[in-house]
């Protein structure tokens, strides 16, 4: 029961922090003049209440995680003070909850650009902090620091991908709700910008994933990938990641050029937008399932520690 509650709390925090970080990072680099004649980047298609809602859910799920740790360490979900004052994970969870709360306070007060930047910094700190509340927190010495750094980079890169997908889904939905081609053109602009950073994101995910797996599994324990809960969850995660790569390739090579050709000819773009919407929704769903697998990995014992 505690493992299930901890998994749910971890999943909600992953989704909220990585989603906020990725959406903000996407908008910050989209505003750079990377495309000739692109002009000012479009406004976000996401509703203004979404980021505050994600921050609130993140804060509440952090407190739920803290309660689960109290039940595990002290034997009672209400022994929070003992965990906060006596353990490193308790201190980090409180700091994480405060960062979410700071985001909630700052979002309605700051001007637009300052709001994006502050939200990105806070969400980035929250996302990176997972490296010190997971399996990587147990490492010591240079190997431990390498593992924690790789874990933090892995999560930040994953957030950059998932956040962009969230924005793309919002833009394609907006494009289907209006006859104006502006949302569809904003979607194309975003896809073009993301295609320049996507390969780097995938490279970071692969390299840091290999480092994490080497530390947590080790070459001597590869056979345990198929016989332990941790190994099976990792295999599921890798399969879902491969599915995301396949859909991303289809989007880039087939669906995006199709939409671009239709808009260039000023033709009806609904069919092209619907095809792209199906693919983006599927890719986003796989991304959420990857986060669910990562959250489950955190409550399992890796083969190297078994």
Coordinates of C-alpha atoms in Angstrom, one line a residue:
X1 CA 0.0 0.0 0.0
X2 CA 2.8 2.4 0.9
X3 CA 4.7 1.6 -2.3
X4 CA 1.6 2.3 -4.4
X5 CA 1.0 5.7 -2.6
X6 CA 4.7 6.6 -3.0
X7 CA 4.6 5.6 -6.7
X8 CA 1.6 7.9 -7.2
X9 CA 3.2 10.8 -5.4
X10 CA 6.4 10.4 -7.4
X11 CA 4.5 10.2 -10.7
X12 CA 2.5 13.4 -9.9
X13 CA 5.7 15.3 -9.0
X14 CA 7.5 14.1 -12.1
X15 CA 4.6 15.1 -14.3
X16 CA 4.2 18.5 -12.8
X17 CA 7.9 19.5 -12.4
X18 CA 9.1 18.1 -15.7
X19 CA 6.0 19.5 -17.5
X20 CA 6.4 23.0 -16.1
X21 CA 10.2 23.0 -16.8
X22 CA 9.7 21.8 -20.4
X23 CA 7.0 24.2 -21.3
X24 CA 9.0 27.1 -19.9
X25 CA 12.2 26.1 -21.6
X26 CA 10.4 25.6 -24.9
X27 CA 9.0 29.1 -24.8
X28 CA 12.3 30.7 -23.8
X29 CA 14.3 29.2 -26.7
X30 CA 11.4 29.5 -29.1
X31 CA 11.7 33.3 -28.7
X32 CA 15.2 33.4 -30.0
X33 CA 15.5 34.5 -33.7
X34 CA 16.6 31.1 -35.0
X35 CA 14.5 31.1 -38.1
X36 CA 14.8 33.8 -40.8
X37 CA 11.7 36.0 -40.9
X38 CA 10.0 34.1 -38.1
X39 CA 9.4 37.3 -36.1
X40 CA 8.2 37.2 -32.5
X41 CA 7.4 33.8 -31.1
X42 CA 3.7 33.1 -30.6
X43 CA 2.0 33.2 -27.2
X44 CA 1.5 29.9 -25.4
X45 CA -1.6 28.0 -26.4
X46 CA -1.9 26.6 -22.9
X47 CA -4.5 28.1 -20.5
X48 CA -3.0 30.5 -17.9
X49 CA -4.4 28.4 -15.0
X50 CA -2.5 25.3 -16.1
X51 CA 0.9 26.1 -14.6
X52 CA -0.4 27.3 -11.2
X53 CA -2.6 24.1 -11.1
X54 CA 0.5 21.9 -11.8
X55 CA 2.5 23.8 -9.1
X56 CA -0.3 23.2 -6.6
X57 CA -0.5 19.5 -7.4
X58 CA 3.2 19.3 -7.2
X59 CA 3.3 20.8 -3.7
X60 CA 0.5 18.5 -2.5
X61 CA 2.1 15.4 -3.9
X62 CA 5.4 16.4 -2.3
X63 CA 3.6 16.5 1.1
X64 CA 2.1 13.1 0.3
X65 CA 5.6 11.7 -0.5
X66 CA 6.8 13.1 2.8
X67 CA 4.0 11.3 4.6
X68 CA 4.9 8.0 2.9
X69 CA 8.5 8.4 4.0
X70 CA 7.3 9.1 7.5
X71 CA 5.3 5.9 7.4
X72 CA 8.3 3.9 6.1
X73 CA 11.0 5.4 8.4
X74 CA 9.1 6.3 11.6
X75 CA 6.2 3.9 11.3
X76 CA 3.5 6.6 11.1
X77 CA 2.5 8.9 8.2
X78 CA 2.1 11.7 10.8
X79 CA 5.7 11.6 12.0
X80 CA 6.7 14.2 9.5
X81 CA 8.7 16.4 11.8
X82 CA 11.0 13.5 12.7
X83 CA 11.7 12.7 9.1
X84 CA 12.3 16.4 8.2
X85 CA 14.7 17.1 11.1
X86 CA 16.4 13.7 11.0
X87 CA 16.9 12.7 7.4
X88 CA 18.2 14.3 4.2
X89 CA 15.3 13.2 2.1
X90 CA 12.9 14.9 4.5
X91 CA 14.8 18.2 4.2
X92 CA 14.9 17.9 0.4
X93 CA 11.1 17.2 0.2
X94 CA 10.3 20.2 2.3
X95 CA 12.6 22.4 0.1
X96 CA 10.8 21.0 -2.9
X97 CA 7.4 21.8 -1.5
X98 CA 8.6 25.4 -0.8
X99 CA 9.8 25.8 -4.3
X100 CA 6.4 24.7 -5.7
X101 CA 4.8 27.2 -3.2
X102 CA 7.1 30.0 -4.4
X103 CA 6.1 29.3 -8.0
X104 CA 2.4 29.6 -7.0
X105 CA 3.1 33.0 -5.4
X106 CA 5.3 34.4 -8.2
X107 CA 3.2 33.3 -11.2
X108 CA 0.4 35.9 -10.8
X109 CA 2.7 38.7 -9.6
X110 CA 5.5 38.9 -12.2
X111 CA 5.4 40.3 -15.8
X112 CA 5.4 37.7 -18.6
X113 CA 9.1 37.2 -19.3
X114 CA 10.0 37.3 -15.6
X115 CA 7.2 34.8 -14.9
X116 CA 8.6 32.4 -17.5
X117 CA 12.2 32.7 -16.3
X118 CA 11.4 32.3 -12.6
X119 CA 9.1 29.4 -13.3
X120 CA 11.8 27.7 -15.4
X121 CA 14.5 28.2 -12.7
X122 CA 12.2 26.9 -9.9
X123 CA 10.9 23.9 -11.9
X124 CA 14.5 23.1 -13.0
X125 CA 15.7 23.0 -9.4
X126 CA 12.7 20.8 -8.4
X127 CA 13.4 18.5 -11.4
X128 CA 17.1 18.2 -10.7
X129 CA 16.4 17.5 -7.0
X130 CA 15.0 14.1 -7.8
X131 CA 18.6 13.0 -8.3
X132 CA 19.0 13.3 -4.5
X133 CA 15.8 11.5 -3.5
X134 CA 16.1 8.5 -5.7
X135 CA 18.6 5.6 -6.0
X136 CA 21.4 8.0 -7.0
X137 CA 21.3 9.6 -3.5
X138 CA 23.0 6.5 -2.1
X139 CA 26.2 6.9 -4.1
X140 CA 29.5 8.1 -2.6
X141 CA 32.6 9.6 -4.0
X142 CA 33.3 10.5 -7.7
X143 CA 31.0 7.7 -9.0
X144 CA 28.2 8.8 -6.8
X145 CA 28.5 12.4 -7.9
X146 CA 28.7 11.3 -11.6
X147 CA 25.5 9.3 -11.1
X148 CA 23.7 12.2 -9.5
X149 CA 24.7 14.6 -12.2
X150 CA 23.7 12.1 -14.9
X151 CA 20.4 11.6 -13.2
X152 CA 19.7 15.3 -13.0
X153 CA 20.6 15.9 -16.6
X154 CA 18.4 12.9 -17.6
X155 CA 15.4 14.3 -15.9
X156 CA 15.9 17.9 -17.3
X157 CA 16.3 16.5 -20.8
X158 CA 13.1 14.4 -20.4
X159 CA 11.3 17.5 -19.2
X160 CA 12.4 19.5 -22.2
X161 CA 10.9 16.9 -24.5
X162 CA 7.6 16.3 -22.5
X163 CA 7.0 20.1 -22.0
X164 CA 7.3 20.7 -25.8
X165 CA 4.8 17.9 -26.5
X166 CA 2.3 19.5 -24.1
X167 CA 2.6 22.8 -25.9
X168 CA 2.3 21.1 -29.3
X169 CA -0.9 19.3 -28.3
X170 CA -2.4 22.6 -27.2
X171 CA -1.5 24.3 -30.4
X172 CA -2.9 21.6 -32.7
X173 CA -6.1 21.6 -30.6
X174 CA -6.4 25.4 -31.0
X175 CA -5.7 25.0 -34.8
X176 CA -8.6 22.6 -35.1
X177 CA -11.0 24.9 -33.3
X178 CA -10.6 27.9 -35.6
X179 CA -10.5 28.5 -39.3
X180 CA -7.6 31.0 -38.7
X181 CA -4.2 29.5 -39.8
X182 CA -2.3 31.3 -37.1
X183 CA -2.3 28.5 -34.6
X184 CA -1.3 26.0 -37.2
X185 CA 1.6 28.2 -38.3
X186 CA 2.6 28.7 -34.7
X187 CA 2.6 24.9 -34.4
X188 CA 4.9 24.6 -37.4
X189 CA 7.2 27.3 -36.0
X190 CA 7.4 25.3 -32.7
X191 CA 8.1 22.0 -34.4
X192 CA 10.8 23.6 -36.5
X193 CA 12.5 25.1 -33.4
X194 CA 12.2 21.8 -31.5
X195 CA 13.7 19.8 -34.4
X196 CA 16.9 21.8 -33.9
X197 CA 17.2 20.8 -30.2
X198 CA 15.5 17.4 -30.3
X199 CA 18.6 15.4 -31.4
X200 CA 20.6 17.0 -28.5
X201 CA 17.9 16.1 -26.1
X202 CA 17.8 12.5 -27.3
X203 CA 21.6 12.3 -27.1
X204 CA 21.6 13.5 -23.5
X205 CA 18.9 11.0 -22.6
X206 CA 20.8 8.1 -24.1
X207 CA 24.2 9.0 -22.6
X208 CA 22.9 9.7 -19.1
X209 CA 20.6 6.7 -19.3
X210 CA 23.6 4.4 -20.0
X211 CA 25.5 5.9 -17.1
X212 CA 22.6 5.4 -14.7
X213 CA 22.0 1.9 -15.9
X214 CA 25.7 1.0 -15.6
X215 CA 25.7 2.2 -11.9
X216 CA 22.4 0.7 -10.8
X217 CA 22.6 -2.6 -12.7
X218 CA 26.3 -3.2 -13.6
X219 CA 27.5 -5.5 -16.4
X220 CA 27.4 -8.6 -14.0
X221 CA 23.7 -8.2 -13.4
X222 CA 22.4 -7.9 -17.0
X223 CA 20.6 -11.2 -16.7
X224 CA 18.5 -9.8 -13.8
X225 CA 16.8 -7.4 -16.2
X226 CA 14.4 -10.2 -17.2
X227 CA 13.9 -11.6 -13.7
X228 CA 13.5 -8.7 -11.3
X229 CA 10.7 -6.1 -10.9
X230 CA 13.3 -3.3 -11.4
X231 CA 14.7 -4.9 -14.6
X232 CA 11.2 -5.5 -16.1
X233 CA 10.2 -1.9 -15.3
X234 CA 13.4 -0.7 -17.0
X235 CA 12.7 -2.8 -20.1
X236 CA 9.2 -1.4 -20.3
X237 CA 10.6 2.1 -20.0
X238 CA 13.0 1.5 -22.8
X239 CA 10.3 0.1 -25.0
X240 CA 8.1 3.2 -24.4
X241 CA 11.1 5.4 -25.1
X242 CA 11.6 3.6 -28.4
X243 CA 8.0 4.2 -29.3
X244 CA 8.4 7.9 -28.6
X245 CA 11.4 8.1 -30.9
X246 CA 9.5 6.3 -33.7
X247 CA 6.5 8.7 -33.4
X248 CA 8.9 11.7 -33.3
X249 CA 10.5 10.5 -36.5
X250 CA 7.1 10.1 -38.2
X251 CA 6.1 13.6 -37.1
X252 CA 9.3 15.1 -38.4
X253 CA 9.6 13.3 -41.7
X254 CA 6.0 12.9 -42.8
X255 CA 3.3 14.8 -40.8
X256 CA 5.1 18.1 -40.3
X257 CA 6.0 18.4 -44.1
X258 CA 2.4 17.5 -45.0
X259 CA 1.0 20.3 -42.8
X260 CA 3.6 22.7 -44.2
X261 CA 2.6 21.9 -47.8
X262 CA -1.1 22.3 -47.1
X263 CA -0.6 25.7 -45.4
X264 CA 1.7 26.8 -48.2
X265 CA -1.0 26.1 -50.7
X266 CA -3.6 27.8 -48.4
X267 CA -5.7 24.6 -48.5
X268 CA -7.8 23.1 -45.8
X269 CA -5.4 21.9 -43.1
X270 CA -7.9 20.0 -40.9
X271 CA -6.9 16.6 -42.2
X272 CA -3.2 17.3 -41.7
X273 CA -3.8 18.7 -38.3
X274 CA -5.9 15.7 -37.2
X275 CA -3.2 13.3 -38.3
X276 CA -0.5 15.3 -36.4
X277 CA -2.8 15.5 -33.4
X278 CA -3.2 11.8 -33.2
X279 CA 0.5 11.3 -33.4
X280 CA 1.3 14.0 -30.8
X281 CA -1.3 12.7 -28.3
X282 CA 0.2 9.2 -28.7
X283 CA 3.7 10.5 -28.2
X284 CA 2.6 12.5 -25.1
X285 CA 0.8 9.4 -23.7
X286 CA 3.9 7.3 -24.1
X287 CA 5.9 10.1 -22.3
X288 CA 3.5 9.9 -19.4
X289 CA 3.9 6.1 -19.3
X290 CA 7.6 6.6 -19.3
X291 CA 7.3 8.8 -16.2
X292 CA 5.1 6.2 -14.6
X293 CA 7.8 3.6 -15.2
X294 CA 10.4 5.9 -13.8
X295 CA 8.3 6.5 -10.7
X296 CA 7.9 2.7 -10.2
X297 CA 11.7 2.2 -10.7
X298 CA 12.2 4.5 -7.7
X299 CA 10.3 2.2 -5.3
X300 CA 12.1 -1.0 -6.6
X301 CA 15.5 -2.3 -5.5
X302 CA 18.1 -2.1 -8.4
X303 CA 20.0 -5.3 -9.2
X304 CA 23.3 -3.7 -8.0
X305 CA 21.8 -3.3 -4.5
X306 CA 20.0 -6.6 -4.4

